[in-house]
N, C-alpha and C. Protein backbone atom coordinates (compact mmCIF):
# COMPACT_ATOMS: atom_id res chain seq x y z
N MET A 1 5.97 80.26 -16.32
CA MET A 1 6.93 80.89 -15.44
C MET A 1 6.74 80.26 -14.04
N LYS A 2 7.82 80.32 -13.28
CA LYS A 2 7.77 79.85 -11.92
C LYS A 2 8.76 80.68 -11.08
N CYS A 3 8.42 80.82 -9.74
CA CYS A 3 9.32 81.63 -8.90
C CYS A 3 9.60 80.91 -7.60
N PRO A 4 10.79 80.40 -7.44
CA PRO A 4 11.23 79.68 -6.20
C PRO A 4 11.18 80.67 -5.01
N GLN A 5 11.50 81.95 -5.19
CA GLN A 5 11.56 82.86 -4.04
C GLN A 5 10.20 83.07 -3.38
N CYS A 6 9.13 82.97 -4.20
CA CYS A 6 7.81 83.16 -3.61
C CYS A 6 7.49 82.12 -2.56
N TYR A 7 8.13 80.95 -2.62
CA TYR A 7 7.86 79.89 -1.64
C TYR A 7 8.97 79.81 -0.57
N LEU A 8 10.00 80.69 -0.64
CA LEU A 8 10.97 80.71 0.41
C LEU A 8 10.46 81.39 1.67
N ASN A 9 9.46 82.15 1.53
CA ASN A 9 8.85 82.88 2.65
C ASN A 9 8.27 81.85 3.69
N GLN A 10 8.42 82.10 4.94
CA GLN A 10 8.02 81.18 6.01
C GLN A 10 6.49 80.85 5.90
N GLU A 11 5.71 81.84 5.39
CA GLU A 11 4.23 81.63 5.27
C GLU A 11 3.93 80.46 4.36
N PHE A 12 4.77 80.23 3.33
CA PHE A 12 4.45 79.31 2.28
C PHE A 12 5.13 77.94 2.36
N LYS A 13 5.43 77.45 3.54
CA LYS A 13 6.05 76.19 3.69
C LYS A 13 5.11 75.15 3.18
N CYS A 14 5.43 74.46 2.12
CA CYS A 14 4.55 73.39 1.59
C CYS A 14 5.45 72.51 0.62
N LYS A 15 4.75 71.58 0.01
CA LYS A 15 5.44 70.59 -0.79
C LYS A 15 5.99 71.09 -2.08
N TYR A 16 5.65 72.25 -2.53
CA TYR A 16 6.17 72.76 -3.84
C TYR A 16 7.52 73.42 -3.70
N SER A 17 8.21 73.47 -4.80
CA SER A 17 9.56 74.16 -4.78
C SER A 17 9.44 75.54 -5.40
N ALA A 18 8.39 75.85 -6.09
CA ALA A 18 8.21 77.17 -6.76
C ALA A 18 6.73 77.42 -7.00
N VAL A 19 6.40 78.71 -7.14
CA VAL A 19 5.00 79.03 -7.46
C VAL A 19 4.90 79.25 -8.97
N PRO A 20 3.94 78.49 -9.60
CA PRO A 20 3.78 78.59 -11.03
C PRO A 20 2.91 79.81 -11.40
N TYR A 21 3.26 80.55 -12.50
CA TYR A 21 2.47 81.70 -12.94
C TYR A 21 2.41 81.71 -14.46
N CYS A 22 1.34 82.29 -15.00
CA CYS A 22 1.34 82.61 -16.41
C CYS A 22 2.19 83.89 -16.55
N GLU A 23 2.57 84.28 -17.75
CA GLU A 23 3.43 85.49 -17.93
C GLU A 23 2.78 86.73 -17.40
N SER A 24 1.50 86.91 -17.60
CA SER A 24 0.81 88.15 -17.13
C SER A 24 0.83 88.21 -15.60
N CYS A 25 0.45 87.09 -14.93
CA CYS A 25 0.39 87.08 -13.47
C CYS A 25 1.82 87.21 -12.85
N CYS A 26 2.78 86.57 -13.53
CA CYS A 26 4.20 86.70 -13.01
C CYS A 26 4.61 88.14 -13.04
N ALA A 27 4.32 88.81 -14.16
CA ALA A 27 4.69 90.28 -14.20
C ALA A 27 3.93 91.09 -13.16
N LEU A 28 2.58 90.75 -12.99
CA LEU A 28 1.80 91.48 -12.06
C LEU A 28 2.28 91.28 -10.63
N VAL A 29 2.44 90.05 -10.21
CA VAL A 29 2.88 89.78 -8.82
C VAL A 29 4.29 90.35 -8.56
N HIS A 30 5.17 90.25 -9.53
CA HIS A 30 6.54 90.68 -9.27
C HIS A 30 6.75 92.17 -9.55
N SER A 31 5.73 92.86 -9.85
CA SER A 31 5.85 94.35 -9.98
C SER A 31 5.79 95.04 -8.66
N HIS A 32 5.38 94.28 -7.61
CA HIS A 32 5.27 94.83 -6.25
C HIS A 32 6.72 94.94 -5.75
N PRO A 33 6.99 96.09 -5.01
CA PRO A 33 8.36 96.36 -4.51
C PRO A 33 8.90 95.22 -3.62
N ASP A 34 8.04 94.51 -2.86
CA ASP A 34 8.52 93.44 -2.02
C ASP A 34 9.02 92.20 -2.77
N ARG A 35 8.66 92.12 -4.16
CA ARG A 35 9.08 90.99 -4.91
C ARG A 35 9.89 91.33 -6.12
N GLU A 36 10.40 92.55 -6.18
CA GLU A 36 11.18 92.98 -7.36
C GLU A 36 12.53 92.27 -7.40
N ASP A 37 13.02 91.70 -6.28
CA ASP A 37 14.32 91.05 -6.26
C ASP A 37 14.16 89.57 -6.62
N HIS A 38 12.96 89.05 -6.76
CA HIS A 38 12.69 87.64 -7.14
C HIS A 38 13.23 87.40 -8.53
N MET A 39 13.57 86.16 -8.84
CA MET A 39 14.17 85.79 -10.14
C MET A 39 13.25 84.67 -10.78
N PRO A 40 12.10 85.05 -11.35
CA PRO A 40 11.24 84.05 -11.91
C PRO A 40 11.96 83.32 -13.10
N GLU A 41 11.62 82.08 -13.28
CA GLU A 41 12.29 81.23 -14.34
C GLU A 41 11.21 80.70 -15.30
N CYS A 42 11.71 80.30 -16.43
CA CYS A 42 10.80 79.58 -17.34
C CYS A 42 10.48 78.18 -16.80
N ALA A 43 9.31 77.78 -16.91
CA ALA A 43 8.89 76.45 -16.39
C ALA A 43 8.51 75.54 -17.51
N THR A 44 8.76 74.28 -17.29
CA THR A 44 8.29 73.28 -18.22
C THR A 44 6.83 73.12 -18.01
N ASN A 45 6.07 72.90 -19.03
CA ASN A 45 4.62 72.88 -18.93
C ASN A 45 4.11 71.44 -18.96
N PRO A 46 3.75 70.85 -17.81
CA PRO A 46 3.23 69.53 -17.84
C PRO A 46 1.84 69.42 -18.41
N THR A 47 1.19 70.50 -18.61
CA THR A 47 -0.18 70.52 -19.18
C THR A 47 -0.14 71.10 -20.57
N ARG A 48 0.89 70.78 -21.31
CA ARG A 48 1.07 71.30 -22.68
C ARG A 48 -0.17 71.08 -23.53
N GLY A 49 -0.60 72.05 -24.17
CA GLY A 49 -1.82 71.94 -25.00
C GLY A 49 -3.05 72.44 -24.30
N ILE A 50 -3.05 72.63 -22.99
CA ILE A 50 -4.17 73.12 -22.28
C ILE A 50 -3.97 74.60 -22.01
N ARG A 51 -4.86 75.41 -22.41
CA ARG A 51 -4.76 76.88 -22.22
C ARG A 51 -5.69 77.28 -21.06
N MET A 52 -5.09 77.97 -20.10
CA MET A 52 -5.80 78.38 -18.93
C MET A 52 -6.14 79.90 -19.07
N VAL A 53 -7.20 80.35 -18.54
CA VAL A 53 -7.64 81.70 -18.54
C VAL A 53 -7.79 82.18 -17.09
N LEU A 54 -7.23 83.35 -16.85
CA LEU A 54 -7.41 83.99 -15.48
C LEU A 54 -8.86 84.29 -15.32
N SER A 55 -9.47 83.79 -14.20
CA SER A 55 -10.90 84.06 -13.99
C SER A 55 -11.18 84.85 -12.69
N ALA A 56 -10.23 84.86 -11.76
CA ALA A 56 -10.42 85.63 -10.53
C ALA A 56 -9.14 85.80 -9.82
N VAL A 57 -9.05 86.91 -9.06
CA VAL A 57 -7.86 87.23 -8.23
C VAL A 57 -8.36 87.57 -6.86
N LEU A 58 -7.88 86.83 -5.84
CA LEU A 58 -8.21 87.14 -4.44
C LEU A 58 -7.11 88.00 -3.95
N CYS A 59 -7.48 89.14 -3.34
CA CYS A 59 -6.53 90.10 -2.80
C CYS A 59 -6.73 90.28 -1.28
N ILE A 60 -5.68 90.61 -0.60
CA ILE A 60 -5.84 90.91 0.83
C ILE A 60 -5.00 92.11 1.18
N HIS A 61 -5.56 92.96 2.05
CA HIS A 61 -4.87 94.14 2.51
C HIS A 61 -5.34 94.33 3.99
N THR A 62 -4.39 94.26 4.91
CA THR A 62 -4.67 94.41 6.35
C THR A 62 -5.90 93.63 6.75
N SER A 63 -5.86 92.35 6.54
CA SER A 63 -6.88 91.42 7.03
C SER A 63 -8.27 91.59 6.33
N HIS A 64 -8.26 92.23 5.18
CA HIS A 64 -9.53 92.45 4.46
C HIS A 64 -9.37 91.89 3.08
N TYR A 65 -10.22 90.90 2.76
CA TYR A 65 -10.15 90.22 1.47
C TYR A 65 -11.18 90.91 0.48
N VAL A 66 -10.72 91.06 -0.75
CA VAL A 66 -11.59 91.49 -1.82
C VAL A 66 -11.22 90.61 -3.01
N THR A 67 -12.15 90.64 -4.06
CA THR A 67 -11.96 89.75 -5.23
C THR A 67 -12.24 90.51 -6.49
N TYR A 68 -11.46 90.22 -7.52
CA TYR A 68 -11.64 90.65 -8.83
C TYR A 68 -12.09 89.38 -9.58
N CYS A 69 -13.23 89.50 -10.28
CA CYS A 69 -13.75 88.27 -11.04
C CYS A 69 -14.04 88.61 -12.40
N ARG A 70 -13.75 87.61 -13.30
CA ARG A 70 -14.14 87.73 -14.73
C ARG A 70 -15.50 87.03 -14.85
N VAL A 71 -16.48 87.86 -15.24
CA VAL A 71 -17.87 87.36 -15.31
C VAL A 71 -18.43 87.57 -16.67
N PRO A 72 -19.56 86.87 -16.98
CA PRO A 72 -20.20 87.12 -18.27
C PRO A 72 -20.70 88.56 -18.34
N ALA A 73 -20.45 89.22 -19.44
CA ALA A 73 -20.84 90.63 -19.59
C ALA A 73 -22.40 90.72 -19.70
N PRO A 74 -22.96 91.72 -19.08
CA PRO A 74 -24.47 91.89 -19.22
C PRO A 74 -24.78 92.18 -20.70
N PRO A 75 -26.01 91.78 -21.11
CA PRO A 75 -26.42 92.07 -22.43
C PRO A 75 -26.58 93.60 -22.58
N PRO A 76 -26.46 94.18 -23.80
CA PRO A 76 -26.68 95.61 -23.99
C PRO A 76 -28.14 95.98 -23.59
N LEU A 77 -28.30 97.19 -23.13
CA LEU A 77 -29.61 97.60 -22.70
C LEU A 77 -30.58 97.68 -23.89
N VAL A 78 -30.03 98.16 -25.01
CA VAL A 78 -30.82 98.29 -26.25
C VAL A 78 -30.16 97.40 -27.35
N PRO A 79 -30.94 96.44 -27.86
CA PRO A 79 -30.33 95.59 -28.96
C PRO A 79 -29.74 96.42 -30.07
N GLU A 80 -28.65 95.99 -30.68
CA GLU A 80 -28.03 96.76 -31.72
C GLU A 80 -28.96 97.13 -32.86
N GLU A 81 -29.78 96.24 -33.27
CA GLU A 81 -30.68 96.49 -34.38
C GLU A 81 -31.72 97.60 -34.08
N MET A 82 -31.91 97.90 -32.80
CA MET A 82 -32.88 98.89 -32.38
C MET A 82 -32.19 100.18 -31.96
N ALA A 83 -30.87 100.22 -31.94
CA ALA A 83 -30.10 101.34 -31.40
C ALA A 83 -30.30 102.61 -32.32
N GLY A 84 -30.53 102.44 -33.52
CA GLY A 84 -30.75 103.60 -34.46
C GLY A 84 -29.50 104.37 -34.83
N PRO A 85 -29.70 105.55 -35.41
CA PRO A 85 -28.60 106.29 -35.96
C PRO A 85 -27.68 106.87 -34.94
N SER A 86 -28.05 106.97 -33.69
CA SER A 86 -27.20 107.57 -32.68
C SER A 86 -26.10 106.52 -32.19
N SER A 87 -26.20 105.36 -32.66
CA SER A 87 -25.25 104.31 -32.22
C SER A 87 -23.92 104.55 -32.99
N SER A 88 -22.90 103.98 -32.54
CA SER A 88 -21.59 104.20 -33.19
C SER A 88 -21.59 103.71 -34.57
N THR A 89 -20.86 104.32 -35.49
CA THR A 89 -20.91 104.00 -36.92
C THR A 89 -20.07 102.76 -37.15
N SER A 90 -19.10 102.40 -36.37
CA SER A 90 -18.34 101.21 -36.62
C SER A 90 -18.56 100.25 -35.43
N PRO A 91 -19.47 99.29 -35.57
CA PRO A 91 -19.69 98.40 -34.46
C PRO A 91 -18.45 97.52 -34.12
N THR A 92 -18.15 97.47 -32.85
CA THR A 92 -17.08 96.66 -32.42
C THR A 92 -17.57 95.47 -31.66
N PRO A 93 -17.03 94.29 -31.83
CA PRO A 93 -17.55 93.19 -31.07
C PRO A 93 -17.27 93.37 -29.55
N GLN A 94 -18.29 93.17 -28.78
CA GLN A 94 -18.19 93.32 -27.38
C GLN A 94 -17.69 92.00 -26.77
N SER A 95 -16.74 92.07 -25.84
CA SER A 95 -16.27 90.90 -25.17
C SER A 95 -17.40 90.22 -24.42
N PRO A 96 -17.47 88.91 -24.45
CA PRO A 96 -18.54 88.22 -23.69
C PRO A 96 -18.23 88.24 -22.18
N TYR A 97 -17.18 88.77 -21.79
CA TYR A 97 -16.82 88.86 -20.31
C TYR A 97 -16.40 90.26 -19.96
N CYS A 98 -16.53 90.51 -18.65
CA CYS A 98 -16.02 91.78 -18.07
C CYS A 98 -15.47 91.50 -16.71
N TRP A 99 -14.69 92.36 -16.18
CA TRP A 99 -14.09 92.16 -14.87
C TRP A 99 -14.87 93.03 -13.82
N VAL A 100 -15.14 92.47 -12.67
CA VAL A 100 -15.80 93.18 -11.61
C VAL A 100 -15.00 93.07 -10.30
N PHE A 101 -15.15 94.10 -9.45
CA PHE A 101 -14.50 94.12 -8.16
C PHE A 101 -15.61 93.88 -7.12
N PHE A 102 -15.33 92.85 -6.22
CA PHE A 102 -16.29 92.54 -5.16
C PHE A 102 -15.70 92.75 -3.83
N ASP A 103 -16.31 93.57 -2.99
CA ASP A 103 -15.98 93.79 -1.56
C ASP A 103 -17.14 93.57 -0.74
N SER A 104 -17.06 92.52 0.12
CA SER A 104 -18.25 92.12 0.96
C SER A 104 -18.38 93.03 2.14
N MET A 105 -17.35 93.84 2.45
CA MET A 105 -17.43 94.74 3.60
C MET A 105 -17.11 96.16 3.16
N ALA A 106 -17.60 96.59 2.05
CA ALA A 106 -17.32 97.94 1.51
C ALA A 106 -17.84 99.03 2.39
N ASP A 107 -18.95 98.81 2.96
CA ASP A 107 -19.59 99.86 3.82
C ASP A 107 -20.27 99.20 5.00
N ARG A 108 -20.47 99.96 6.05
CA ARG A 108 -21.09 99.39 7.26
C ARG A 108 -22.27 100.26 7.65
N GLU A 109 -23.36 99.63 8.10
CA GLU A 109 -24.53 100.31 8.52
C GLU A 109 -24.83 99.88 9.97
N GLY A 110 -24.98 100.80 10.84
CA GLY A 110 -25.46 100.50 12.19
C GLY A 110 -24.44 100.16 13.22
N GLY A 111 -23.22 100.46 13.08
CA GLY A 111 -22.22 100.25 14.13
C GLY A 111 -22.03 98.85 14.53
N ILE A 112 -21.85 98.60 15.87
CA ILE A 112 -21.56 97.22 16.40
C ILE A 112 -22.63 96.23 16.04
N GLY A 113 -23.84 96.57 16.23
CA GLY A 113 -24.96 95.63 15.95
C GLY A 113 -25.42 95.64 14.46
N GLY A 114 -24.66 96.33 13.64
CA GLY A 114 -25.09 96.53 12.28
C GLY A 114 -24.71 95.49 11.35
N TYR A 115 -24.59 95.80 10.09
CA TYR A 115 -24.31 94.86 9.04
C TYR A 115 -23.47 95.49 7.96
N ASN A 116 -22.74 94.65 7.23
CA ASN A 116 -21.94 95.09 6.15
C ASN A 116 -22.73 95.23 4.86
N ILE A 117 -22.43 96.16 4.05
CA ILE A 117 -23.05 96.42 2.78
C ILE A 117 -22.03 96.06 1.70
N PRO A 118 -22.31 94.99 0.92
CA PRO A 118 -21.33 94.60 -0.14
C PRO A 118 -21.39 95.57 -1.29
N GLN A 119 -20.29 95.55 -2.06
CA GLN A 119 -20.15 96.45 -3.18
C GLN A 119 -19.64 95.59 -4.35
N VAL A 120 -20.22 95.77 -5.57
CA VAL A 120 -19.74 95.19 -6.78
C VAL A 120 -19.61 96.30 -7.82
N GLU A 121 -18.45 96.49 -8.38
CA GLU A 121 -18.15 97.54 -9.33
C GLU A 121 -17.50 96.92 -10.63
N GLU A 122 -17.89 97.40 -11.80
CA GLU A 122 -17.21 96.98 -13.00
C GLU A 122 -15.85 97.68 -13.03
N CYS A 123 -14.89 96.90 -13.60
CA CYS A 123 -13.54 97.44 -13.73
C CYS A 123 -13.14 97.51 -15.23
N PRO A 124 -13.57 98.67 -15.81
CA PRO A 124 -13.28 98.82 -17.25
C PRO A 124 -11.80 98.89 -17.54
N GLN A 125 -11.41 98.32 -18.65
CA GLN A 125 -9.99 98.20 -19.08
C GLN A 125 -9.13 97.33 -18.25
N LEU A 126 -9.62 96.58 -17.25
CA LEU A 126 -8.77 95.70 -16.48
C LEU A 126 -8.22 94.57 -17.41
N GLU A 127 -9.01 94.02 -18.28
CA GLU A 127 -8.55 93.01 -19.20
C GLU A 127 -7.43 93.55 -20.11
N GLU A 128 -7.51 94.80 -20.54
CA GLU A 128 -6.42 95.42 -21.29
C GLU A 128 -5.12 95.51 -20.52
N TRP A 129 -5.19 95.88 -19.34
CA TRP A 129 -4.00 95.94 -18.48
C TRP A 129 -3.43 94.55 -18.25
N LEU A 130 -4.28 93.55 -17.97
CA LEU A 130 -3.83 92.23 -17.69
C LEU A 130 -3.19 91.53 -18.93
N GLN A 131 -3.70 91.95 -20.08
CA GLN A 131 -3.13 91.30 -21.33
C GLN A 131 -1.80 91.97 -21.76
N ASN A 132 -1.36 93.02 -21.06
CA ASN A 132 -0.14 93.73 -21.48
C ASN A 132 0.82 93.85 -20.34
N PRO A 133 1.63 92.81 -20.08
CA PRO A 133 2.56 92.84 -18.95
C PRO A 133 3.55 94.05 -18.98
N ALA A 134 3.95 94.42 -20.20
CA ALA A 134 4.87 95.58 -20.31
C ALA A 134 4.23 96.87 -19.82
N LYS A 135 3.00 97.03 -20.10
CA LYS A 135 2.23 98.21 -19.68
C LYS A 135 2.13 98.16 -18.14
N LEU A 136 1.88 96.98 -17.58
CA LEU A 136 1.82 96.88 -16.13
C LEU A 136 3.13 97.32 -15.46
N LEU A 137 4.23 96.89 -16.05
CA LEU A 137 5.54 97.12 -15.41
C LEU A 137 5.91 98.61 -15.65
N HIS A 138 5.68 99.17 -16.81
CA HIS A 138 6.27 100.50 -17.12
C HIS A 138 5.31 101.65 -16.91
N GLU A 139 4.00 101.38 -16.81
CA GLU A 139 3.04 102.44 -16.73
C GLU A 139 2.09 102.27 -15.47
N LYS A 140 2.54 101.51 -14.53
CA LYS A 140 1.65 101.23 -13.43
C LYS A 140 1.27 102.46 -12.62
N ASP A 141 2.15 103.56 -12.57
CA ASP A 141 1.82 104.75 -11.92
C ASP A 141 0.66 105.47 -12.50
N ARG A 142 0.39 105.20 -13.81
CA ARG A 142 -0.75 105.89 -14.51
C ARG A 142 -1.94 104.98 -14.54
N ALA A 143 -1.86 103.87 -13.94
CA ALA A 143 -2.94 102.85 -13.97
C ALA A 143 -4.13 103.35 -13.04
N PRO A 144 -5.38 102.92 -13.42
CA PRO A 144 -6.50 103.21 -12.54
C PRO A 144 -6.32 102.63 -11.14
N ASP A 145 -6.99 103.16 -10.13
CA ASP A 145 -6.76 102.65 -8.74
C ASP A 145 -7.10 101.17 -8.63
N PHE A 146 -8.04 100.68 -9.30
CA PHE A 146 -8.39 99.29 -9.21
C PHE A 146 -7.27 98.39 -9.71
N VAL A 147 -6.52 98.85 -10.69
CA VAL A 147 -5.30 98.11 -11.22
C VAL A 147 -4.24 98.15 -10.19
N LYS A 148 -3.99 99.27 -9.63
CA LYS A 148 -2.92 99.45 -8.59
C LYS A 148 -3.25 98.52 -7.42
N ARG A 149 -4.49 98.47 -6.97
CA ARG A 149 -4.85 97.67 -5.84
C ARG A 149 -4.64 96.17 -6.18
N LEU A 150 -5.00 95.76 -7.38
CA LEU A 150 -4.80 94.35 -7.79
C LEU A 150 -3.32 94.05 -7.75
N ILE A 151 -2.48 94.97 -8.27
CA ILE A 151 -1.02 94.69 -8.34
C ILE A 151 -0.49 94.55 -6.93
N SER A 152 -0.83 95.47 -6.04
CA SER A 152 -0.21 95.49 -4.69
C SER A 152 -0.76 94.43 -3.75
N ASP A 153 -2.01 94.00 -3.97
CA ASP A 153 -2.67 93.15 -2.96
C ASP A 153 -2.99 91.69 -3.43
N ALA A 154 -2.59 91.38 -4.62
CA ALA A 154 -2.89 90.03 -5.18
C ALA A 154 -2.30 88.93 -4.29
N LEU A 155 -3.13 87.92 -3.99
CA LEU A 155 -2.71 86.83 -3.14
C LEU A 155 -2.85 85.50 -3.90
N LEU A 156 -3.98 85.24 -4.49
CA LEU A 156 -4.27 83.97 -5.21
C LEU A 156 -4.89 84.32 -6.55
N CYS A 157 -4.44 83.63 -7.64
CA CYS A 157 -5.01 83.77 -8.93
C CYS A 157 -5.73 82.44 -9.25
N PHE A 158 -6.94 82.53 -9.76
CA PHE A 158 -7.76 81.34 -10.11
C PHE A 158 -7.93 81.30 -11.63
N TYR A 159 -7.70 80.15 -12.18
CA TYR A 159 -7.82 79.90 -13.63
C TYR A 159 -8.83 78.82 -13.95
N ILE A 160 -9.40 78.93 -15.13
CA ILE A 160 -10.22 77.87 -15.71
C ILE A 160 -9.67 77.54 -17.09
N ARG A 161 -9.94 76.33 -17.54
CA ARG A 161 -9.58 75.91 -18.91
C ARG A 161 -10.30 76.85 -19.88
N GLU A 162 -9.59 77.28 -20.94
CA GLU A 162 -10.16 78.15 -21.99
C GLU A 162 -11.43 77.60 -22.60
N LYS A 163 -11.44 76.31 -22.87
CA LYS A 163 -12.61 75.74 -23.54
C LYS A 163 -13.84 75.71 -22.64
N ASP A 164 -13.65 75.93 -21.34
CA ASP A 164 -14.77 75.95 -20.39
C ASP A 164 -15.33 77.32 -20.22
N THR A 165 -14.70 78.31 -20.84
CA THR A 165 -15.23 79.71 -20.67
C THR A 165 -16.38 79.97 -21.58
């Protein structure tokens, strides 16, 4: 997908004629009211055969940047073979990745001469929302707050090649 209107804004004067997006990110970015009138188009893929995976999203709101990052999931606290009978009866494969929210200025200690206290939080179900553009478009009012913030404040999406994950 590509969107010429995203680059018509005075902020984005550059050499490109359109902003390229994967389908999920195109739906995400264009679900914001300021971009609902944009007309994304199908793009030819010069990197045919290379699959990219969303790995981070940089967001900004009133001069404050935050990041959503796809990171390796922590190992389980108790190995499955030691979990015993209280563990779930039908084991489900755990994703090797999870999404976290990082805010370097989440809290402040000490006023003017103080320092910022960063915050990192896991974002459960973010992958599920990102994998389902229709859900993002039609159920965004019922989305968790971290999904709503991602939708409204997304600025840059970062990708890596799938085979590098």
